[in-house]
Short mmCIF file of C-alpha atoms in Angstrom, two decimals:
data_model
loop_
_atom_site.label_atom_id
_atom_site.label_comp_id
_atom_site.label_asym_id
_atom_site.label_seq_id
_atom_site.Cartn_x
_atom_site.Cartn_y
_atom_site.Cartn_z
CA UNK A 1 -28.34 -53.71 -80.00
CA UNK A 2 -26.48 -50.36 -78.33
CA UNK A 3 -24.71 -51.52 -75.10
CA UNK A 4 -26.27 -49.30 -72.20
CA UNK A 5 -23.82 -46.94 -70.74
CA UNK A 6 -22.61 -47.44 -67.40
CA UNK A 7 -24.77 -44.57 -66.19
CA UNK A 8 -27.69 -46.52 -67.11
CA UNK A 9 -26.48 -49.85 -65.85
CA UNK A 10 -25.89 -48.36 -62.49
CA UNK A 11 -29.17 -46.80 -62.69
CA UNK A 12 -30.83 -50.08 -63.36
CA UNK A 13 -29.01 -51.72 -60.58
CA UNK A 14 -30.26 -49.21 -57.91
CA UNK A 15 -33.59 -49.82 -59.49
CA UNK A 16 -33.53 -53.45 -59.18
CA UNK A 17 -31.83 -53.19 -55.83
CA UNK A 18 -34.60 -50.91 -54.42
CA UNK A 19 -37.36 -52.86 -55.95
CA UNK A 20 -36.16 -55.98 -54.36
CA UNK A 21 -35.93 -54.71 -51.07
CA UNK A 22 -39.03 -52.79 -51.02
CA UNK A 23 -40.85 -56.07 -52.12
CA UNK A 24 -38.89 -58.17 -49.54
CA UNK A 25 -40.14 -55.73 -46.64
CA UNK A 26 -43.45 -55.25 -48.26
CA UNK A 27 -44.01 -59.21 -48.16
CA UNK A 28 -42.90 -59.43 -44.54
CA UNK A 29 -45.04 -56.35 -43.47
CA UNK A 30 -47.81 -58.22 -45.34
CA UNK A 31 -47.11 -61.46 -43.67
CA UNK A 32 -46.89 -59.84 -40.14
CA UNK A 33 -50.05 -57.83 -40.58
CA UNK A 34 -51.94 -61.22 -41.77
CA UNK A 35 -50.65 -62.99 -38.86
CA UNK A 36 -51.43 -60.29 -36.73
CA UNK A 37 -55.03 -60.37 -37.92
CA UNK A 38 -55.03 -64.06 -37.45
CA UNK A 39 -53.98 -63.84 -33.81
CA UNK A 40 -56.58 -61.55 -33.07
CA UNK A 41 -59.34 -63.21 -34.68
CA UNK A 42 -57.86 -66.52 -32.50
CA UNK A 43 -58.09 -64.50 -29.30
CA UNK A 44 -61.73 -62.97 -30.14
CA UNK A 45 -63.43 -66.55 -31.25
CA UNK A 46 -61.52 -67.93 -28.08
CA UNK A 47 -63.13 -65.42 -25.84
CA UNK A 48 -66.72 -66.04 -27.72
CA UNK A 49 -66.23 -69.78 -27.49
CA UNK A 50 -65.79 -69.58 -23.56
CA UNK A 51 -69.03 -66.99 -23.24
CA UNK A 52 -71.08 -69.68 -25.46
CA UNK A 53 -69.90 -72.33 -23.02
CA UNK A 54 -71.11 -70.72 -20.31
CA UNK A 55 -73.96 -69.26 -21.39
CA UNK A 56 -75.23 -73.34 -22.38
CA UNK A 57 -73.79 -74.85 -19.30
CA UNK A 58 -76.65 -76.15 -17.60
CA UNK A 59 -79.40 -74.49 -19.28
CA UNK A 60 -83.00 -75.79 -20.14
CA UNK A 61 -83.46 -76.45 -24.01
CA UNK A 62 -86.27 -73.78 -24.10
CA UNK A 63 -84.01 -70.93 -22.88
CA UNK A 64 -80.64 -72.09 -24.91
CA UNK A 65 -81.70 -69.87 -27.82
CA UNK A 66 -82.58 -66.86 -25.72
CA UNK A 67 -78.80 -67.11 -24.43
CA UNK A 68 -77.45 -67.70 -27.92
CA UNK A 69 -79.01 -64.90 -29.35
CA UNK A 70 -78.32 -62.64 -26.46
CA UNK A 71 -74.48 -63.67 -26.60
CA UNK A 72 -74.36 -63.41 -30.31
CA UNK A 73 -75.84 -60.12 -30.19
CA UNK A 74 -72.96 -58.39 -28.68
CA UNK A 75 -70.68 -59.19 -31.91
CA UNK A 76 -72.53 -58.42 -34.97
CA UNK A 77 -70.04 -60.00 -37.56
CA UNK A 78 -70.06 -63.26 -35.44
CA UNK A 79 -72.22 -66.26 -36.52
CA UNK A 80 -73.17 -69.72 -34.70
CA UNK A 81 -73.77 -73.12 -35.88
CA UNK A 82 -74.07 -76.34 -33.74
CA UNK A 83 -74.09 -79.73 -35.14
CA UNK A 84 -74.85 -82.74 -33.10
CA UNK A 85 -72.27 -85.74 -32.54
CA UNK A 86 -73.96 -87.58 -35.61
CA UNK A 87 -73.32 -84.50 -37.83
CA UNK A 88 -76.70 -83.12 -38.33
CA UNK A 89 -77.40 -79.57 -38.11
CA UNK A 90 -79.14 -78.34 -34.93
CA UNK A 91 -78.59 -74.45 -34.95
CA UNK A 92 -77.85 -71.70 -37.57
CA UNK A 93 -77.64 -67.93 -36.10
CA UNK A 94 -77.92 -66.84 -39.86
CA UNK A 95 -79.49 -68.11 -42.93
CA UNK A 96 -76.65 -67.03 -45.24
CA UNK A 97 -73.97 -69.36 -43.33
CA UNK A 98 -72.26 -71.48 -45.98
CA UNK A 99 -73.51 -74.88 -46.30
CA UNK A 100 -70.62 -76.76 -46.21
CA UNK A 101 -67.77 -75.92 -43.13
CA UNK A 102 -64.66 -77.38 -42.14
CA UNK A 103 -64.91 -80.30 -39.70
CA UNK A 104 -61.51 -80.51 -37.88
CA UNK A 105 -60.77 -78.75 -34.97
CA UNK A 106 -59.25 -75.42 -34.88
CA UNK A 107 -59.03 -72.12 -36.77
CA UNK A 108 -59.34 -72.13 -40.64
CA UNK A 109 -60.41 -69.50 -43.21
CA UNK A 110 -63.12 -70.15 -45.95
CA UNK A 111 -65.11 -67.83 -48.39
CA UNK A 112 -68.41 -68.10 -49.31
CA UNK A 113 -70.21 -65.98 -51.80
CA UNK A 114 -67.83 -62.92 -51.52
CA UNK A 115 -67.56 -63.39 -47.83
CA UNK A 116 -64.22 -64.55 -45.94
CA UNK A 117 -64.67 -65.99 -42.58
CA UNK A 118 -62.55 -67.51 -39.67
CA UNK A 119 -63.81 -70.60 -38.63
CA UNK A 120 -63.32 -71.96 -34.83
CA UNK A 121 -64.50 -75.39 -34.43
CA UNK A 122 -64.63 -76.91 -30.97
CA UNK A 123 -67.10 -79.01 -28.76
CA UNK A 124 -69.70 -77.57 -26.55
CA UNK A 125 -68.49 -80.21 -23.56
CA UNK A 126 -64.67 -80.92 -22.94
CA UNK A 127 -65.49 -83.73 -21.00
CA UNK A 128 -67.83 -85.66 -23.48
CA UNK A 129 -66.94 -87.46 -26.31
CA UNK A 130 -70.33 -87.23 -27.74
CA UNK A 131 -70.66 -83.45 -27.40
CA UNK A 132 -72.09 -81.26 -29.69
CA UNK A 133 -69.84 -79.34 -31.85
CA UNK A 134 -69.73 -75.67 -31.80
CA UNK A 135 -68.46 -73.63 -35.04
CA UNK A 136 -67.67 -69.87 -34.71
CA UNK A 137 -67.64 -67.90 -37.88
CA UNK A 138 -66.38 -64.48 -37.79
CA UNK A 139 -66.40 -62.26 -41.03
CA UNK A 140 -63.13 -61.31 -42.03
CA UNK A 141 -64.23 -59.70 -45.00
CA UNK A 142 -62.99 -56.05 -44.14
CA UNK A 143 -59.72 -57.62 -42.75
CA UNK A 144 -59.16 -59.39 -46.56
CA UNK A 145 -59.88 -55.90 -48.22
CA UNK A 146 -57.41 -54.19 -46.30
CA UNK A 147 -54.87 -56.79 -46.60
CA UNK A 148 -55.71 -56.55 -50.44
CA UNK A 149 -55.31 -52.81 -50.41
CA UNK A 150 -52.15 -52.92 -48.71
CA UNK A 151 -50.86 -55.30 -51.22
CA UNK A 152 -51.76 -53.11 -53.85
CA UNK A 153 -50.00 -50.26 -52.16
CA UNK A 154 -47.00 -52.32 -51.71
CA UNK A 155 -46.94 -53.13 -55.62
CA UNK A 156 -47.71 -49.35 -56.18
CA UNK A 157 -44.72 -48.12 -53.99
CA UNK A 158 -42.44 -50.88 -55.37
CA UNK A 159 -42.81 -49.19 -58.62
CA UNK A 160 -42.52 -45.66 -57.68
CA UNK A 161 -39.51 -46.59 -55.72
CA UNK A 162 -37.88 -48.64 -58.26
CA UNK A 163 -38.47 -45.52 -60.93
CA UNK A 164 -37.55 -42.81 -58.27
CA UNK A 165 -34.35 -44.88 -57.53
CA UNK A 166 -33.53 -44.88 -61.21
CA UNK A 167 -34.13 -41.65 -62.21
CA UNK A 168 -32.03 -40.51 -58.84
CA UNK A 169 -29.34 -43.10 -59.53
CA UNK A 170 -29.08 -42.19 -63.16
CA UNK A 171 -28.71 -38.46 -61.84
CA UNK A 172 -26.08 -39.83 -58.85
CA UNK A 173 -24.04 -41.97 -61.72
CA UNK A 174 -23.80 -39.28 -64.11
CA UNK A 175 -22.60 -36.71 -61.59
CA UNK A 176 -20.36 -39.48 -60.24
CA UNK A 177 -19.13 -40.53 -63.59
CA UNK A 178 -18.27 -36.82 -64.44
CA UNK A 179 -14.13 -37.44 -63.52
CA UNK A 180 -14.40 -40.32 -66.30
CA UNK A 181 -15.75 -38.16 -68.85
CA UNK A 182 -13.38 -35.72 -68.23
CA UNK A 183 -10.44 -38.32 -68.41
CA UNK A 184 -11.96 -39.59 -71.77
CA UNK A 185 -12.27 -35.60 -73.11
CA UNK A 186 -8.27 -35.89 -72.36
CA UNK A 187 -7.58 -38.84 -73.65
CA UNK A 188 -9.33 -38.21 -76.66
CA UNK A 189 -7.34 -35.27 -77.50
CA UNK A 190 -4.04 -37.18 -76.85
CA UNK A 191 -1.91 -37.75 -79.99
CA UNK A 192 1.98 -38.00 -81.27
CA UNK A 193 1.89 -34.26 -81.11
CA UNK A 194 0.11 -33.95 -77.78
CA UNK A 195 1.66 -36.41 -75.69
CA UNK A 196 2.59 -33.76 -72.90
CA UNK A 197 -1.12 -33.62 -71.76
CA UNK A 198 -1.80 -35.16 -68.53
CA UNK A 199 -5.18 -35.86 -66.37
CA UNK A 200 -6.00 -33.61 -63.50
CA UNK A 201 -5.63 -35.50 -60.36
CA UNK A 202 -6.76 -32.88 -57.87
CA UNK A 203 -10.26 -33.34 -56.49
CA UNK A 204 -10.19 -37.23 -57.94
CA UNK A 205 -12.19 -39.73 -56.34
CA UNK A 206 -9.77 -42.25 -54.41
CA UNK A 207 -11.15 -44.46 -56.84
CA UNK A 208 -9.97 -43.12 -59.89
CA UNK A 209 -6.99 -41.28 -58.37
CA UNK A 210 -4.71 -44.23 -58.88
CA UNK A 211 -6.14 -44.80 -62.33
CA UNK A 212 -5.21 -41.05 -63.26
CA UNK A 213 -1.74 -41.50 -61.71
CA UNK A 214 -1.27 -44.75 -64.07
CA UNK A 215 -2.69 -42.92 -66.82
CA UNK A 216 -0.56 -39.95 -66.48
CA UNK A 217 2.85 -42.29 -66.01
CA UNK A 218 1.93 -44.17 -69.28
CA UNK A 219 1.94 -40.99 -71.02
CA UNK A 220 4.91 -39.78 -69.40
CA UNK A 221 6.54 -42.99 -70.78
CA UNK A 222 5.05 -42.93 -74.23
CA UNK A 223 6.21 -39.34 -74.73
CA UNK A 224 9.63 -40.05 -73.54
CA UNK A 225 9.51 -43.09 -75.94
CA UNK A 226 8.49 -41.09 -78.70
CA UNK A 227 10.95 -38.51 -78.15
CA UNK A 228 13.70 -41.07 -78.06
CA UNK A 229 12.29 -42.56 -81.45
CA UNK A 230 12.55 -39.06 -83.03
CA UNK A 231 16.02 -38.59 -81.89
CA UNK A 232 16.81 -41.93 -82.87
CA UNK A 233 15.53 -41.42 -86.30
CA UNK A 234 17.85 -38.23 -86.37
CA UNK A 235 20.39 -39.77 -85.44
CA UNK A 236 20.28 -42.48 -88.11
CA UNK A 237 19.91 -39.86 -90.69
CA UNK A 238 22.93 -38.19 -88.89
CA UNK A 239 25.28 -41.06 -88.79
CA UNK A 240 24.45 -42.37 -92.40
CA UNK A 241 24.72 -39.23 -93.61
CA UNK A 242 28.15 -38.10 -93.16
CA UNK A 243 29.26 -41.70 -94.91
CA UNK A 244 27.12 -41.64 -97.73
CA UNK A 245 28.43 -38.14 -98.53
CA UNK A 246 31.85 -39.20 -98.20
CA UNK A 247 31.24 -41.77 -100.65
CA UNK A 248 29.69 -39.65 -103.16
CA UNK A 249 31.89 -36.79 -103.20
CA UNK A 250 34.96 -39.33 -103.40
CA UNK A 251 33.11 -40.84 -106.34
CA UNK A 252 32.40 -38.22 -108.13
CA UNK A 253 35.89 -36.43 -107.78
CA UNK A 254 37.14 -39.89 -108.87
CA UNK A 255 35.16 -39.92 -111.76
CA UNK A 256 35.81 -36.39 -113.00
CA UNK A 257 38.96 -37.35 -115.22
CA UNK A 258 40.80 -40.54 -116.27
CA UNK A 259 42.78 -41.66 -113.63
CA UNK A 260 45.81 -44.29 -113.27
CA UNK A 261 44.27 -47.69 -112.40
CA UNK A 262 45.91 -47.72 -109.06
CA UNK A 263 44.02 -44.51 -107.81
CA UNK A 264 40.89 -46.26 -108.66
CA UNK A 265 42.01 -48.99 -106.56
CA UNK A 266 42.47 -46.63 -103.80
CA UNK A 267 39.21 -44.96 -104.40
CA UNK A 268 37.57 -48.51 -103.99
CA UNK A 269 39.49 -49.10 -100.76
CA UNK A 270 38.52 -46.03 -99.41
CA UNK A 271 34.97 -46.60 -100.46
CA UNK A 272 35.14 -50.31 -98.92
CA UNK A 273 35.86 -48.84 -95.72
CA UNK A 274 32.96 -46.69 -95.48
CA UNK A 275 30.73 -49.31 -96.90
CA UNK A 276 31.89 -51.69 -94.25
CA UNK A 277 31.31 -49.07 -91.38
CA UNK A 278 27.74 -48.63 -92.86
CA UNK A 279 27.24 -52.34 -92.88
CA UNK A 280 28.34 -52.82 -89.29
CA UNK A 281 26.20 -49.97 -88.13
CA UNK A 282 22.93 -51.31 -89.84
CA UNK A 283 23.88 -55.21 -88.42
CA UNK A 284 23.86 -53.30 -84.92
CA UNK A 285 20.81 -51.63 -85.43
CA UNK A 286 19.20 -55.06 -86.45
CA UNK A 287 20.83 -56.64 -83.67
CA UNK A 288 19.05 -54.12 -81.27
CA UNK A 289 15.98 -54.37 -83.18
CA UNK A 290 16.03 -58.09 -82.58
CA UNK A 291 16.56 -57.40 -79.03
CA UNK A 292 13.63 -55.12 -78.73
CA UNK A 293 11.08 -57.82 -79.93
CA UNK A 294 12.57 -60.25 -77.63
CA UNK A 295 14.40 -62.32 -80.31
CA UNK A 296 17.86 -62.73 -78.66
CA UNK A 297 17.90 -66.19 -77.45
CA UNK A 298 21.11 -66.58 -75.81
CA UNK A 299 22.79 -70.28 -75.43
CA UNK A 300 23.09 -71.61 -72.21
CA UNK A 301 26.65 -73.05 -71.90
CA UNK A 302 29.00 -73.29 -68.46
CA UNK A 303 31.41 -70.23 -68.49
CA UNK A 304 34.35 -69.82 -66.22
CA UNK A 305 34.03 -66.00 -66.09
CA UNK A 306 37.51 -65.58 -64.98
CA UNK A 307 39.07 -67.36 -67.78
CA UNK A 308 36.82 -65.04 -70.22
CA UNK A 309 37.84 -61.88 -68.84
CA UNK A 310 41.68 -62.89 -68.74
CA UNK A 311 41.14 -63.64 -72.59
CA UNK A 312 39.66 -60.23 -73.27
CA UNK A 313 42.32 -58.35 -70.98
CA UNK A 314 45.16 -60.18 -73.26
CA UNK A 315 43.13 -58.91 -76.52
CA UNK A 316 43.15 -55.40 -75.53
CA UNK A 317 46.61 -55.28 -73.52
CA UNK A 318 48.32 -54.00 -76.52
CA UNK A 319 45.75 -51.00 -76.65
CA UNK A 320 46.52 -50.30 -72.83
CA UNK A 321 50.43 -50.61 -73.07
CA UNK A 322 50.13 -47.70 -75.86
CA UNK A 323 47.93 -45.88 -73.43
CA UNK A 324 49.70 -46.48 -70.40
CA UNK A 325 46.77 -47.80 -68.53
CA UNK A 326 46.94 -50.68 -66.25
CA UNK A 327 44.33 -53.88 -66.53
CA UNK A 328 43.47 -55.94 -63.82
CA UNK A 329 40.94 -58.72 -62.85
CA UNK A 330 39.65 -59.47 -59.30
CA UNK A 331 37.48 -62.73 -58.24
CA UNK A 332 36.08 -65.40 -60.58
CA UNK A 333 32.76 -67.34 -60.71
CA UNK A 334 30.82 -69.80 -62.80
CA UNK A 335 27.44 -69.29 -64.85
CA UNK A 336 25.78 -70.45 -67.82
CA UNK A 337 25.27 -67.93 -70.57
CA UNK A 338 26.26 -67.48 -74.23
CA UNK A 339 29.84 -67.06 -74.73
CA UNK A 340 30.10 -64.87 -77.68
CA UNK A 341 27.20 -62.58 -76.73
CA UNK A 342 28.85 -62.01 -73.33
CA UNK A 343 32.41 -61.79 -74.67
CA UNK A 344 30.90 -58.63 -76.99
CA UNK A 345 28.89 -57.33 -73.89
CA UNK A 346 32.36 -57.01 -71.95
CA UNK A 347 34.71 -55.86 -75.29
CA UNK A 348 32.23 -52.86 -75.58
CA UNK A 349 32.73 -52.15 -71.85
CA UNK A 350 36.52 -52.51 -71.72
CA UNK A 351 36.88 -50.56 -75.18
CA UNK A 352 34.87 -47.88 -73.36
CA UNK A 353 36.81 -47.77 -70.48
CA UNK A 354 40.15 -47.79 -72.31
CA UNK A 355 38.76 -44.69 -74.39
CA UNK A 356 38.26 -42.66 -71.44
CA UNK A 357 40.73 -43.41 -68.80
CA UNK A 358 43.91 -41.26 -68.98
CA UNK A 359 47.73 -41.99 -69.26
CA UNK A 360 48.86 -43.74 -66.04
CA UNK A 361 44.98 -44.74 -65.18
CA UNK A 362 43.67 -48.21 -64.38
CA UNK A 363 41.02 -50.08 -65.40
CA UNK A 364 40.00 -53.18 -63.21
CA UNK A 365 37.27 -55.98 -63.65
CA UNK A 366 36.07 -57.35 -60.33
CA UNK A 367 33.94 -60.42 -60.10
CA UNK A 368 31.68 -60.97 -57.10
CA UNK A 369 30.27 -64.76 -56.78
CA UNK A 370 27.00 -64.92 -54.81
CA UNK A 371 24.79 -67.79 -53.95
CA UNK A 372 22.32 -67.42 -56.75
CA UNK A 373 23.65 -64.18 -58.58
CA UNK A 374 26.87 -62.89 -59.57
CA UNK A 375 28.15 -59.25 -60.05
CA UNK A 376 30.92 -58.37 -62.50
CA UNK A 377 31.84 -54.51 -62.67
CA UNK A 378 34.35 -52.99 -65.14
CA UNK A 379 35.48 -49.78 -63.65
CA UNK A 380 38.08 -47.18 -64.79
CA UNK A 381 39.66 -44.39 -63.18
CA UNK A 382 39.53 -40.80 -64.61
CA UNK A 383 37.06 -37.64 -65.07
CA UNK A 384 33.59 -38.61 -63.68
CA UNK A 385 30.25 -38.47 -65.43
CA UNK A 386 27.87 -35.98 -64.68
CA UNK A 387 24.69 -37.67 -62.54
CA UNK A 388 22.12 -36.19 -64.65
CA UNK A 389 23.85 -37.93 -67.83
CA UNK A 390 24.13 -41.48 -66.00
CA UNK A 391 20.14 -42.39 -67.09
CA UNK A 392 20.99 -41.69 -70.90
CA UNK A 393 23.88 -43.81 -71.32
CA UNK A 394 22.62 -46.82 -72.57
CA UNK A 395 20.23 -44.67 -75.11
CA UNK A 396 21.01 -45.45 -78.52
CA UNK A 397 23.71 -43.09 -80.46
CA UNK A 398 24.35 -40.89 -77.30
CA UNK A 399 27.53 -39.57 -76.64
CA UNK A 400 28.51 -37.60 -73.39
CA UNK A 401 30.63 -35.68 -75.71
CA UNK A 402 28.38 -33.53 -77.65
CA UNK A 403 30.81 -32.90 -80.35
CA UNK A 404 29.79 -35.93 -82.85
CA UNK A 405 32.61 -37.91 -84.41
CA UNK A 406 32.35 -40.57 -87.01
CA UNK A 407 34.67 -43.51 -86.81
CA UNK A 408 34.47 -47.36 -86.46
CA UNK A 409 30.65 -48.71 -85.57
CA UNK A 410 32.09 -49.50 -81.92
CA UNK A 411 32.16 -45.19 -81.56
CA UNK A 412 28.53 -44.68 -83.05
CA UNK A 413 26.80 -44.57 -79.48
CA UNK A 414 25.28 -48.02 -79.97
CA UNK A 415 28.00 -49.96 -77.73
CA UNK A 416 26.17 -49.64 -74.43
CA UNK A 417 22.77 -50.24 -76.01
CA UNK A 418 23.98 -53.42 -77.29
CA UNK A 419 25.73 -54.31 -74.11
CA UNK A 420 22.41 -53.59 -72.10
CA UNK A 421 20.43 -55.59 -74.70
CA UNK A 422 22.97 -58.44 -74.18
CA UNK A 423 22.48 -58.65 -70.31
CA UNK A 424 19.01 -58.24 -70.35
CA UNK A 425 18.60 -61.03 -72.70
CA UNK A 426 20.54 -63.33 -69.96
CA UNK A 427 18.06 -61.88 -67.51
CA UNK A 428 20.29 -59.43 -65.69
CA UNK A 429 20.69 -55.94 -65.13
CA UNK A 430 23.24 -53.09 -65.69
CA UNK A 431 23.97 -49.90 -64.52
CA UNK A 432 26.43 -47.00 -64.12
CA UNK A 433 27.92 -45.55 -61.35
CA UNK A 434 30.34 -42.55 -61.39
CA UNK A 435 32.07 -40.58 -58.07
CA UNK A 436 35.32 -40.70 -56.31
CA UNK A 437 37.08 -40.48 -59.30
CA UNK A 438 35.76 -43.82 -60.74
CA UNK A 439 33.32 -44.61 -63.22
CA UNK A 440 31.74 -48.44 -62.87
CA UNK A 441 29.65 -50.41 -64.72
CA UNK A 442 28.00 -52.93 -62.53
CA UNK A 443 26.54 -56.07 -64.37
CA UNK A 444 24.26 -58.42 -62.22
CA UNK A 445 23.45 -62.13 -63.53
CA UNK A 446 21.79 -64.95 -62.61
CA UNK A 447 24.09 -67.79 -62.04
CA UNK A 448 21.36 -70.37 -63.88
CA UNK A 449 20.99 -74.16 -62.47
#
């Protein structure tokens, strides 16, 4: 079966709520009307009972029937039966009274041959235990007919109210859900070629405004990711095109004519360097792919960061000496992490800092130990980075220098992306700051247990 639309569900819900409320109100009104009629009948019968007692008090038997007839003639729908204390019937004001009537004292209701009666039983003399019993019968057929008509009217009102509410509810729901249909129309037109579409948030109901903002934000993220993916594919092609072209050209030139064995060996060594660079690039890409899918599982081993940083600074010391750059480290901290992964991340940052630090400049590593986390900053002096470029530094194949240069895999524009993946795998964050002649890469890491 086809599922009901949201408009139909709301319309049926409105109709059901209206029917329940109308029915409840109708039942209450019916019960209140019936109780009101019972109260009126009780008052009427009590008044007639007092009149009959006065009429029959100290009256001779020969005059009692005249008095009763006179008293009953004032109420056309009132009848009377008098029975003795032994249950024998003494008097009936009408020949059409029911043969069997309730004998318990008080008010009751009986039906006989299509006629409804309100019956009141009471003794004629209150102070005599063997007093005759008076049974007053009030014809309430017209009352019952009124209540029945009212009940039919209630049911008809409930049905019409439910139907009218269903129709009005469907119209109201359809009108109220018009922004959703507009959102659906826009969403159905979104594709890889039209990710710039956005939901209009003007005149949007407050309940849907947040949804529209979230949807637009999602489209923005998708558009940005798609643009980066497209640029990423182009970057991969660009990075691999040059070494592949070099390999093909070099190999074709080598094979154009017979050459000495040393020339072939030199050509193979040259091709090997290109192949090693391409292999490293592919390995880096696979590494980032694992990071994207959460497959990087760093080991947890106790580390002394000061010692790890000192080892790396010792490794980079010859390069720094050739570039006339000073290296230094401040602070220390202990943490749990993967030694090889963190060394790779810090090596990328130090290599990056050395390449962009001018002669007589300085590269500093500062470690700040905190209670539950630590901060590690790699900063270098030199020309700053434009603030507009900082958010893109960790994009793959991104270089602040627009001139694309081929070289080792560390300079392919993947180093910072790999570093960010390693830091995130350890539950930390990394960001870049550039001001006052210093460029800083700030790493924040949890210390672990």
